[in-house]
Coordinates of C-alpha atoms and ligand atoms in Angstrom, one line a residue:
M121 CA 125.0 98.1 -19.2
S122 CA 121.7 100.1 -19.0
A123 CA 122.9 102.7 -21.4
S124 CA 122.9 100.2 -24.2
I125 CA 119.4 98.9 -23.6
D126 CA 116.8 99.6 -26.2
W127 CA 114.1 100.7 -23.8
R128 CA 111.4 101.0 -26.5
A129 CA 111.9 97.4 -27.6
R130 CA 111.8 96.3 -24.0
A131 CA 108.6 98.3 -23.3
A132 CA 106.9 96.6 -26.2
T133 CA 107.4 93.1 -24.7
L134 CA 106.8 94.1 -21.1
S135 CA 104.0 92.2 -19.4
I136 CA 102.1 94.4 -17.0
N137 CA 99.9 93.3 -14.1
G138 CA 97.1 95.6 -13.1
Q139 CA 95.6 93.7 -10.2
A140 CA 95.3 94.4 -6.5
F141 CA 97.4 92.2 -4.1
V142 CA 95.7 91.1 -0.9
G143 CA 96.6 88.2 1.5
G144 CA 99.6 87.1 -0.6
K145 CA 97.9 86.9 -4.0
Y146 CA 96.8 89.0 -6.9
V147 CA 93.1 89.6 -7.1
P148 CA 90.7 91.7 -9.3
S149 CA 88.7 94.4 -7.6
Q150 CA 85.5 92.9 -6.1
S151 CA 83.3 95.0 -8.4
G152 CA 85.3 93.8 -11.4
R153 CA 85.8 97.4 -12.4
T154 CA 89.1 98.7 -13.8
F155 CA 90.5 102.0 -14.9
D156 CA 92.9 102.8 -17.8
C157 CA 96.5 103.4 -17.0
I158 CA 97.9 105.7 -19.7
N159 CA 101.4 106.4 -20.8
P160 CA 101.5 110.3 -20.7
A161 CA 104.4 110.4 -23.2
T162 CA 102.3 108.8 -26.0
G163 CA 98.6 108.9 -24.8
R164 CA 98.5 105.1 -25.3
L165 CA 96.9 102.5 -22.9
L166 CA 99.5 100.6 -20.8
A167 CA 97.1 98.4 -18.7
K168 CA 93.7 98.0 -17.2
V169 CA 94.1 98.4 -13.5
A170 CA 91.8 97.2 -10.7
A171 CA 89.6 100.1 -9.5
C172 CA 89.4 99.1 -5.8
D173 CA 86.7 100.7 -3.6
A174 CA 85.3 100.5 -0.1
R175 CA 84.5 96.7 -0.4
D176 CA 88.1 95.9 -1.3
V177 CA 89.3 98.1 1.5
D178 CA 87.1 96.2 4.0
Q179 CA 88.5 92.9 2.8
A180 CA 92.1 94.1 2.8
V181 CA 91.9 95.6 6.2
S182 CA 90.5 92.4 7.7
V183 CA 93.3 90.4 6.1
A184 CA 95.9 92.8 7.3
R185 CA 94.4 92.8 10.8
A186 CA 94.4 89.0 10.9
A187 CA 98.0 88.9 9.9
F188 CA 98.9 91.5 12.5
A189 CA 97.0 89.7 15.3
S190 CA 98.6 86.4 14.4
G191 CA 102.0 87.8 15.3
V192 CA 103.5 86.2 12.2
W193 CA 105.2 89.5 11.5
S194 CA 104.4 91.8 14.4
R195 CA 106.0 89.4 16.9
M196 CA 108.7 88.1 14.7
A197 CA 112.2 88.7 16.1
P198 CA 113.6 92.0 14.7
R199 CA 116.6 90.1 13.3
D200 CA 114.3 87.9 11.2
R201 CA 112.3 90.9 10.0
K202 CA 115.6 92.4 9.1
S203 CA 116.6 89.5 6.9
R204 CA 113.3 89.4 5.0
L205 CA 113.3 93.2 4.4
A206 CA 116.9 93.0 3.3
A207 CA 115.9 90.2 0.8
F208 CA 113.1 92.6 -0.3
A209 CA 115.6 95.4 -0.9
D210 CA 117.8 92.9 -2.9
L211 CA 114.9 91.9 -5.1
I212 CA 114.0 95.6 -5.8
A213 CA 117.7 96.1 -6.8
S214 CA 117.8 93.0 -9.0
H215 CA 114.5 94.0 -10.7
S216 CA 115.6 97.7 -11.1
E217 CA 115.5 97.7 -14.9
E218 CA 111.9 96.4 -15.0
L219 CA 110.7 98.7 -12.2
A220 CA 112.5 101.7 -13.7
L221 CA 110.8 101.0 -17.1
L222 CA 107.4 100.7 -15.4
E223 CA 107.9 103.9 -13.5
T224 CA 108.9 105.8 -16.7
L225 CA 106.1 104.4 -18.8
D226 CA 103.6 105.1 -16.1
M227 CA 104.4 108.7 -15.1
G228 CA 106.6 110.1 -17.8
K229 CA 109.9 110.7 -16.0
P230 CA 113.2 110.1 -17.9
I231 CA 114.4 106.5 -17.8
R232 CA 117.9 107.9 -16.8
D233 CA 116.3 109.3 -13.6
S234 CA 114.3 106.2 -12.8
L235 CA 117.4 104.1 -13.0
A236 CA 119.9 106.4 -11.4
V237 CA 117.6 107.9 -8.6
D238 CA 114.3 106.3 -7.9
L239 CA 115.4 102.7 -8.0
P240 CA 118.6 102.8 -6.0
L241 CA 117.1 105.1 -3.4
S242 CA 114.1 102.9 -3.0
A243 CA 116.1 99.8 -2.4
Q244 CA 118.5 101.6 -0.1
C245 CA 115.6 103.0 2.0
I246 CA 114.1 99.5 2.6
R247 CA 117.6 98.1 3.4
W248 CA 118.4 101.0 5.8
Y249 CA 115.3 100.2 7.9
A250 CA 116.0 96.5 7.8
E251 CA 119.5 97.1 9.1
A252 CA 118.2 99.6 11.8
I253 CA 115.5 97.6 13.4
D254 CA 117.5 95.0 15.3
K255 CA 119.8 97.8 16.8
I256 CA 117.2 99.9 18.5
Y257 CA 116.8 99.5 22.3
D258 CA 113.9 100.5 24.4
E259 CA 114.1 102.3 27.7
I260 CA 113.9 101.8 31.5
A261 CA 112.7 104.9 33.4
P262 CA 114.8 106.3 36.4
T263 CA 112.1 105.4 39.0
A264 CA 112.5 104.7 42.7
P265 CA 113.9 101.2 43.4
S266 CA 110.5 99.9 44.4
A267 CA 109.4 99.7 40.7
I268 CA 110.6 99.2 37.2
S269 CA 109.0 101.1 34.4
L270 CA 109.7 99.6 31.0
I271 CA 109.1 102.0 28.1
R272 CA 108.7 100.1 24.9
R273 CA 107.7 100.9 21.4
E274 CA 105.0 98.7 19.9
P275 CA 103.8 98.5 16.3
L276 CA 100.4 100.3 15.7
G277 CA 98.7 97.5 13.8
V278 CA 97.3 98.2 10.3
V279 CA 98.8 101.2 8.5
A280 CA 97.5 102.6 5.2
A281 CA 100.0 104.3 3.0
V282 CA 98.4 106.7 0.5
V283 CA 101.0 108.0 -1.9
P284 CA 101.4 110.4 -4.9
W285 CA 102.5 110.0 -8.5
N286 CA 105.6 112.1 -8.7
F287 CA 108.0 109.5 -7.2
P288 CA 105.6 106.5 -7.0
L289 CA 108.1 103.9 -5.8
L290 CA 110.4 106.1 -3.7
M291 CA 107.5 107.7 -1.8
A292 CA 106.1 104.2 -1.2
A293 CA 109.5 103.0 0.0
W294 CA 109.7 105.9 2.5
K295 CA 106.5 104.5 4.1
I296 CA 107.1 100.8 3.6
G297 CA 110.5 100.7 5.2
P298 CA 109.7 102.0 8.6
I299 CA 106.1 100.7 8.7
L300 CA 107.2 97.1 8.1
A301 CA 110.4 97.3 10.1
A302 CA 108.3 98.3 13.1
G303 CA 106.1 95.2 12.7
N304 CA 102.9 96.7 11.2
S305 CA 100.8 95.3 8.4
I306 CA 100.5 97.7 5.5
I307 CA 97.9 98.6 2.8
L308 CA 99.6 100.6 0.1
K309 CA 97.3 102.7 -2.1
P310 CA 99.3 104.1 -5.1
A311 CA 98.0 107.2 -6.9
E312 CA 95.6 106.3 -9.8
Q313 CA 98.1 108.1 -12.2
S314 CA 100.9 105.7 -11.3
P315 CA 99.9 102.3 -9.8
L316 CA 102.3 100.0 -11.7
T317 CA 105.4 99.8 -9.6
A318 CA 103.5 99.4 -6.4
I319 CA 101.7 96.4 -7.9
K320 CA 105.0 94.8 -9.0
L321 CA 106.4 95.5 -5.6
A322 CA 103.8 93.3 -4.0
E323 CA 105.0 90.2 -5.9
L324 CA 108.6 90.9 -4.8
S325 CA 107.5 91.3 -1.1
A326 CA 106.0 87.8 -1.2
E327 CA 109.1 86.4 -2.9
A328 CA 111.2 88.0 -0.1
G329 CA 109.2 86.1 2.5
I330 CA 107.0 88.9 3.9
P331 CA 104.1 86.8 5.2
D332 CA 100.8 86.8 3.5
G333 CA 98.5 89.6 4.5
V334 CA 101.3 91.8 5.8
F335 CA 101.9 93.7 2.6
N336 CA 98.8 94.5 0.5
V337 CA 98.3 96.8 -2.5
L338 CA 95.0 98.4 -3.5
P339 CA 95.1 100.5 -6.6
G340 CA 92.1 102.8 -7.0
F341 CA 90.9 106.4 -6.9
G342 CA 91.4 108.8 -4.1
E343 CA 87.7 109.5 -3.6
S344 CA 86.9 105.8 -3.3
A345 CA 89.8 103.6 -2.1
G346 CA 91.7 106.5 -0.5
R347 CA 88.7 107.9 1.3
A348 CA 87.6 104.4 2.5
L349 CA 91.0 103.8 4.1
G350 CA 90.9 107.2 5.8
L351 CA 87.4 106.5 7.2
H352 CA 88.0 102.9 8.2
M353 CA 87.4 102.1 11.8
D354 CA 90.0 99.4 11.9
V355 CA 92.9 101.2 10.2
D356 CA 95.2 102.4 13.0
A357 CA 97.2 105.0 11.0
V358 CA 97.4 106.7 7.6
A359 CA 100.8 107.6 6.2
F360 CA 100.0 110.2 3.5
T361 CA 102.1 111.9 0.9
G362 CA 100.3 114.2 -1.5
S363 CA 98.7 117.6 -1.7
T364 CA 97.8 119.8 1.2
E365 CA 94.2 119.8 0.1
V366 CA 93.9 116.0 0.4
G367 CA 96.0 116.0 3.5
K368 CA 93.3 118.0 5.2
Y369 CA 90.7 115.5 4.1
F370 CA 92.7 112.8 6.0
L371 CA 92.5 114.9 9.2
Q372 CA 88.7 115.1 8.8
Y373 CA 88.4 111.4 8.0
S374 CA 90.3 110.6 11.2
G375 CA 88.0 112.8 13.3
Q376 CA 84.9 111.3 11.7
S377 CA 86.1 107.7 12.4
N378 CA 88.4 106.3 14.9
M379 CA 90.9 109.1 15.6
K380 CA 93.5 107.2 13.6
R381 CA 97.1 108.6 13.6
V382 CA 97.8 110.7 10.6
G383 CA 101.2 111.5 9.2
L384 CA 101.1 114.2 6.5
E385 CA 103.8 115.0 3.9
C386 CA 102.2 117.6 1.8
G387 CA 102.9 120.4 -0.7
G388 CA 105.6 123.0 -0.9
K389 CA 106.6 126.3 -2.4
S390 CA 110.3 126.3 -1.5
P391 CA 112.3 129.4 -1.5
N392 CA 115.8 129.1 -2.9
I393 CA 117.7 132.2 -1.7
I394 CA 120.9 133.3 -3.5
L395 CA 122.8 136.1 -1.8
A396 CA 125.4 138.2 -3.6
D397 CA 128.2 136.6 -1.6
A398 CA 127.3 133.0 -2.7
P399 CA 130.5 131.0 -3.1
D400 CA 129.9 130.4 -6.8
L401 CA 127.0 132.2 -8.5
D402 CA 127.1 130.1 -11.6
A403 CA 127.0 126.9 -9.5
A404 CA 124.1 128.3 -7.5
A405 CA 122.2 129.3 -10.6
T406 CA 122.7 125.8 -12.2
A407 CA 121.5 124.1 -9.0
A408 CA 118.5 126.5 -9.0
A409 CA 117.6 125.5 -12.5
W410 CA 117.8 121.8 -11.7
G411 CA 116.0 122.5 -8.4
V412 CA 112.9 123.3 -10.3
F413 CA 113.2 121.5 -13.7
Y414 CA 114.2 118.1 -12.4
N415 CA 111.4 115.5 -12.6
Q416 CA 109.5 118.1 -14.8
G417 CA 109.1 120.2 -11.7
E418 CA 106.8 117.6 -10.2
V419 CA 108.7 117.6 -6.9
C420 CA 107.2 118.6 -3.5
N421 CA 110.4 120.5 -2.4
A422 CA 111.0 122.1 -5.8
G423 CA 112.8 125.4 -5.5
S424 CA 110.0 127.1 -7.3
R425 CA 110.7 130.6 -5.9
L426 CA 114.2 131.9 -6.7
I427 CA 114.8 134.8 -4.4
V428 CA 118.0 136.6 -5.4
E429 CA 119.8 139.6 -3.9
R430 CA 119.1 142.5 -6.3
S431 CA 122.7 143.3 -7.2
V432 CA 123.2 139.8 -8.8
K433 CA 119.7 139.0 -9.8
D434 CA 120.1 139.5 -13.6
Q435 CA 123.4 137.6 -13.7
V436 CA 121.7 134.6 -11.9
V437 CA 118.6 134.7 -14.1
E438 CA 120.7 134.7 -17.3
K439 CA 122.6 131.6 -16.1
V440 CA 119.3 129.8 -15.1
M441 CA 118.0 130.5 -18.6
E442 CA 121.1 129.2 -20.2
V443 CA 120.8 125.9 -18.2
G444 CA 117.1 125.7 -18.9
R445 CA 117.5 126.2 -22.6
A446 CA 120.0 123.4 -22.8
I447 CA 117.8 120.8 -21.1
R448 CA 116.8 117.9 -23.4
V449 CA 113.1 117.5 -23.2
G450 CA 111.5 114.5 -25.0
D451 CA 110.8 110.8 -25.1
P452 CA 111.3 109.5 -21.5
L453 CA 112.6 106.2 -22.9
D454 CA 115.5 107.9 -24.6
P455 CA 118.5 107.7 -22.1
A456 CA 119.6 111.1 -23.3
T457 CA 116.3 112.8 -22.2
E458 CA 116.6 115.1 -19.2
M459 CA 113.0 116.2 -18.8
G460 CA 110.2 113.9 -19.8
A461 CA 106.4 114.1 -19.9
M462 CA 104.0 115.6 -17.3
V463 CA 102.1 112.9 -15.5
D464 CA 98.8 113.4 -17.4
Q465 CA 96.6 115.8 -19.4
T466 CA 95.0 117.2 -16.2
Q467 CA 98.3 118.2 -14.7
T468 CA 99.5 119.6 -18.1
E469 CA 96.5 121.8 -18.3
R470 CA 96.9 122.9 -14.7
V471 CA 100.5 124.0 -15.2
M472 CA 99.6 125.8 -18.5
D473 CA 96.8 127.7 -16.6
Y474 CA 99.4 128.8 -14.1
I475 CA 101.7 130.0 -16.9
E476 CA 98.8 132.0 -18.3
K477 CA 98.1 133.5 -14.9
G478 CA 101.7 134.5 -14.5
R479 CA 101.5 136.4 -17.8
A480 CA 98.1 138.0 -17.0
E481 CA 99.3 139.2 -13.5
G482 CA 102.3 141.0 -15.0
A483 CA 105.3 138.7 -14.5
K484 CA 107.9 138.8 -17.3
L485 CA 108.1 135.5 -19.2
R486 CA 111.8 135.0 -20.0
L487 CA 112.0 131.3 -20.9
G488 CA 109.7 128.6 -22.3
G489 CA 106.0 129.0 -21.4
R490 CA 104.7 126.7 -24.1
R491 CA 103.2 123.2 -24.4
M492 CA 105.5 121.4 -26.8
E493 CA 104.4 120.1 -30.2
K494 CA 104.7 116.5 -29.3
E495 CA 101.9 113.9 -29.0
G496 CA 102.2 113.6 -25.2
C497 CA 102.1 115.9 -22.2
F498 CA 105.3 118.0 -22.6
I499 CA 105.9 121.5 -21.3
E500 CA 109.0 123.7 -21.8
A501 CA 111.3 124.7 -18.9
T502 CA 109.8 128.0 -18.0
L503 CA 111.1 131.1 -16.1
F504 CA 109.2 134.2 -15.0
D505 CA 111.2 137.2 -13.9
D506 CA 110.0 140.3 -11.9
V507 CA 107.7 138.2 -9.9
T508 CA 106.2 139.6 -6.7
S509 CA 105.1 137.7 -3.7
N510 CA 101.4 138.5 -4.2
M511 CA 101.2 136.9 -7.6
T512 CA 99.5 133.5 -7.9
I513 CA 102.6 131.9 -9.4
A514 CA 104.5 132.9 -6.2
R515 CA 101.8 131.7 -3.9
E516 CA 100.4 128.4 -5.2
E517 CA 102.2 125.1 -5.8
I518 CA 102.4 124.7 -9.5
F519 CA 104.0 121.2 -9.6
G520 CA 105.5 121.8 -13.0
P521 CA 108.7 123.2 -14.6
V522 CA 107.9 126.8 -13.8
L523 CA 110.4 129.1 -11.9
S524 CA 109.5 132.5 -10.4
A525 CA 112.4 134.9 -9.9
I526 CA 112.0 137.5 -7.2
A527 CA 114.4 140.2 -6.2
A528 CA 115.3 141.0 -2.6
K529 CA 117.3 143.9 -1.2
D530 CA 119.2 141.8 1.5
I531 CA 119.1 138.7 3.5
D532 CA 116.3 139.9 5.9
E533 CA 114.0 140.8 3.0
A534 CA 114.9 137.5 1.3
V535 CA 114.0 135.4 4.4
S536 CA 110.8 137.4 4.9
I537 CA 109.7 136.7 1.3
G538 CA 110.8 133.1 1.7
N539 CA 108.6 132.7 4.8
D540 CA 105.6 134.5 3.1
T541 CA 103.8 131.2 2.2
I542 CA 101.4 128.7 3.8
Y543 CA 104.0 126.0 3.1
G544 CA 107.2 125.0 5.0
L545 CA 108.7 122.0 3.4
A546 CA 112.2 123.1 2.3
A547 CA 114.4 126.1 1.7
A548 CA 117.9 126.9 0.6
V549 CA 120.4 129.8 1.1
W550 CA 123.6 130.4 -0.8
T551 CA 126.3 132.5 1.0
K552 CA 129.9 132.4 2.0
D553 CA 129.1 134.0 5.3
I554 CA 128.6 131.4 8.1
N555 CA 126.7 134.0 10.2
K556 CA 124.2 134.7 7.4
A557 CA 123.9 131.0 6.6
F558 CA 123.1 130.2 10.2
K559 CA 120.7 133.2 10.6
A560 CA 118.8 132.2 7.5
S561 CA 118.7 128.5 8.4
S562 CA 117.3 129.3 11.9
T563 CA 114.7 131.9 10.7
L564 CA 113.4 130.0 7.6
R565 CA 110.3 128.1 8.6
A566 CA 111.0 124.8 6.8
G567 CA 111.6 121.2 7.7
V568 CA 114.9 121.2 5.8
V569 CA 117.2 124.1 5.0
W570 CA 120.1 123.6 2.5
V571 CA 123.2 125.7 2.7
N572 CA 125.2 126.1 -0.5
C573 CA 123.4 123.2 -2.2
F574 CA 119.8 122.3 -3.2
D575 CA 117.9 119.0 -2.7
H576 CA 120.8 117.1 -1.1
G577 CA 119.9 114.5 1.4
D578 CA 120.4 111.0 2.8
I579 CA 118.1 108.4 4.2
S580 CA 119.6 109.1 7.6
S581 CA 118.3 112.7 7.6
P582 CA 114.6 113.4 8.3
F583 CA 112.4 115.0 5.7
G584 CA 109.0 116.7 6.2
G585 CA 107.3 119.9 6.7
F586 CA 106.4 122.9 8.9
K587 CA 103.1 124.7 8.5
Q588 CA 100.7 123.4 5.8
S589 CA 103.4 121.1 4.4
G590 CA 102.4 118.7 7.0
F591 CA 103.8 117.0 10.1
G592 CA 105.7 113.9 11.1
R593 CA 108.9 113.0 9.3
D594 CA 109.8 110.5 6.6
K595 CA 113.3 109.0 6.5
S596 CA 115.8 108.6 9.5
L597 CA 114.9 106.8 12.7
H598 CA 112.3 109.6 13.4
A599 CA 110.0 108.0 10.9
L600 CA 109.5 105.0 13.2
E601 CA 107.8 107.4 15.7
K602 CA 104.8 107.6 13.3
Y603 CA 104.4 103.8 13.2
T604 CA 104.8 102.8 16.8
E605 CA 103.1 103.5 20.2
L606 CA 104.9 104.1 23.4
K607 CA 103.9 101.7 26.1
A608 CA 105.0 102.0 29.8
T609 CA 104.8 98.8 31.8
W610 CA 105.1 99.7 35.5
I611 CA 106.2 96.7 37.6
H612 CA 105.7 97.1 41.3
L613 CA 108.6 95.4 43.2
G614 CA 107.4 96.1 46.7
Q615 CA 109.6 97.6 49.5
Ligands
LIG855 P1 97.0 114.1 -4.3 O1 96.8 114.7 -3.0 O2 96.0 114.5 -5.4 O3 97.0 112.5 -4.2 C1 97.8 111.8 -3.3 C2 97.1 110.5 -3.0 O4 95.9 110.8 -2.3 C3 96.8 109.7 -4.2 O5 97.0 108.3 -3.8 C4 95.3 109.9 -4.4 O6 94.6 108.9 -5.0 C5 94.8 110.1 -2.9 N1 93.6 111.0 -2.8 C6 93.2 111.9 -3.7 N2 92.0 112.5 -3.3 C7 91.7 111.8 -2.2 C8 90.5 111.9 -1.3 N3 89.6 112.7 -1.5 N4 90.5 111.0 -0.2 C9 91.5 110.1 0.0 N5 92.6 110.0 -0.8 C10 92.7 110.8 -1.9 O7 98.5 114.5 -4.7 P2 99.2 114.1 -6.1 O8 98.7 115.0 -7.1 O9 99.2 112.6 -6.3 O10 100.7 114.5 -5.7 C11 101.2 115.8 -5.8 C12 101.2 116.4 -4.4 O11 102.0 115.6 -3.5 C13 101.9 117.7 -4.4 O12 101.1 118.6 -3.6 C14 103.2 117.5 -3.7 O13 103.8 118.6 -3.1 C15 102.9 116.4 -2.8 N6 104.1 115.6 -2.4 C16 104.6 115.8 -1.1 C17 105.8 115.2 -0.8 C18 106.4 115.4 0.6 O14 107.2 114.6 1.0 N7 106.0 116.4 1.4 C19 106.4 114.3 -1.6 C20 105.8 114.1 -2.9 C21 104.7 114.8 -3.3

């Protein structure tokens, strides 16, 4: 079905909405200002998008607060919230071609990935929280018989979700599902590089019967709309996914305003450790290549440090290069394309600077390393060998298709190199030995450790970081902890 679609023809006739969505309707920014939304594969304008700022934030927060206080959603029976969220998930699924096309045009990822990964996972995420919410019981504490203590989870109120551009729809879905299922109102601020699917989602939320004012979308820049949400006195929580640098701003905003709850899903520099006794070295090397080249390397948990036991390092590196060389890089709208465009000029230049630093600091460039001769923002799959832990490319998050191979003498050295980072989002270890696998998984300081696979997961399994990769978890029932408060009601029963 989708394979036969002429995506370029479809893109030419697509009508794109660039407005904000507040109180159940599309509105321009109050200042009337817009910003240009550019297709990074062609450099051409896709849409003019509302540049919301502090005034728009004030208005959206008051609308979201009124909706929350009215109880139209916050006090709706969970089974009714469930049916509307399920309808929302169905609408996302039935609009998946349009949403996938918007995602690909907006941020450059291959259409095959938008269709096969981002869309189904986004719909599935909303549906999972819909299905969960009428099956969760509260608690009664084991008090003396003279009292009953009811321990209940209540929604927080108005939650701002500030999300990045690498998986615009999916990262938004990870927030929207649990925030709405728990009964909160939401203000979603997409990244300025990728606002289009969030804007389309708003229309679908209304069609699904999410009441006016409960689901709002404010496109705009981080320094204006994002900052105003972080500092707002009537926003109860911020659910943030993005860089560690901006995550720290949100902690400051909270301290400078109303001590709002902050959940942070930030950057990563994930170690992918391949030991000599891996069950299948070729399979491990292939997964290592895709673990960093998938989505142009713009993945928070990208396995950007390949740490390999010295005796098999050259063999693994050769195989990674073979996989990297075969990757089809090009027009994101071509269904055969496996690596598309970087999100924008700025990110392209940033990644090229890192490649230059890798060279200058003495790492051996074995694959790629060039910006490609295409009109848009394309970079070759790149591999540096003989990298050491002190080099910039081994320490900083590059967020591009650049892999650093590092040799280790044994598992202990591999884990110690793996942990030599400010980040702790994800890690992987490949070995046939269950003792080594367990030892590595318990000593690696990361929110998720994969054994004999990379980047596997499921909505039922929590995702989030240790250390400066943030705190709080997305996915699974644990995500609901971020968007609810515990309340104890102590009922005195007398003697
Ligand atoms: P970013 O931090 O630049 O931006 C993220 C969001 O914050 C955007 O909506 C942006 O507009 C907003 N923002 C930017 N500056 C702000 C400011 N001063 N005040 C308030 N808001 C501001 O991140 P990005 O470049 O969009 O995304 C890439 C980063 O996201 C990477 O570091 C990546 O690792 C991280 N990420 C993490 C996860 C995870 O689950 N841990 C998932 C995806 C991406």
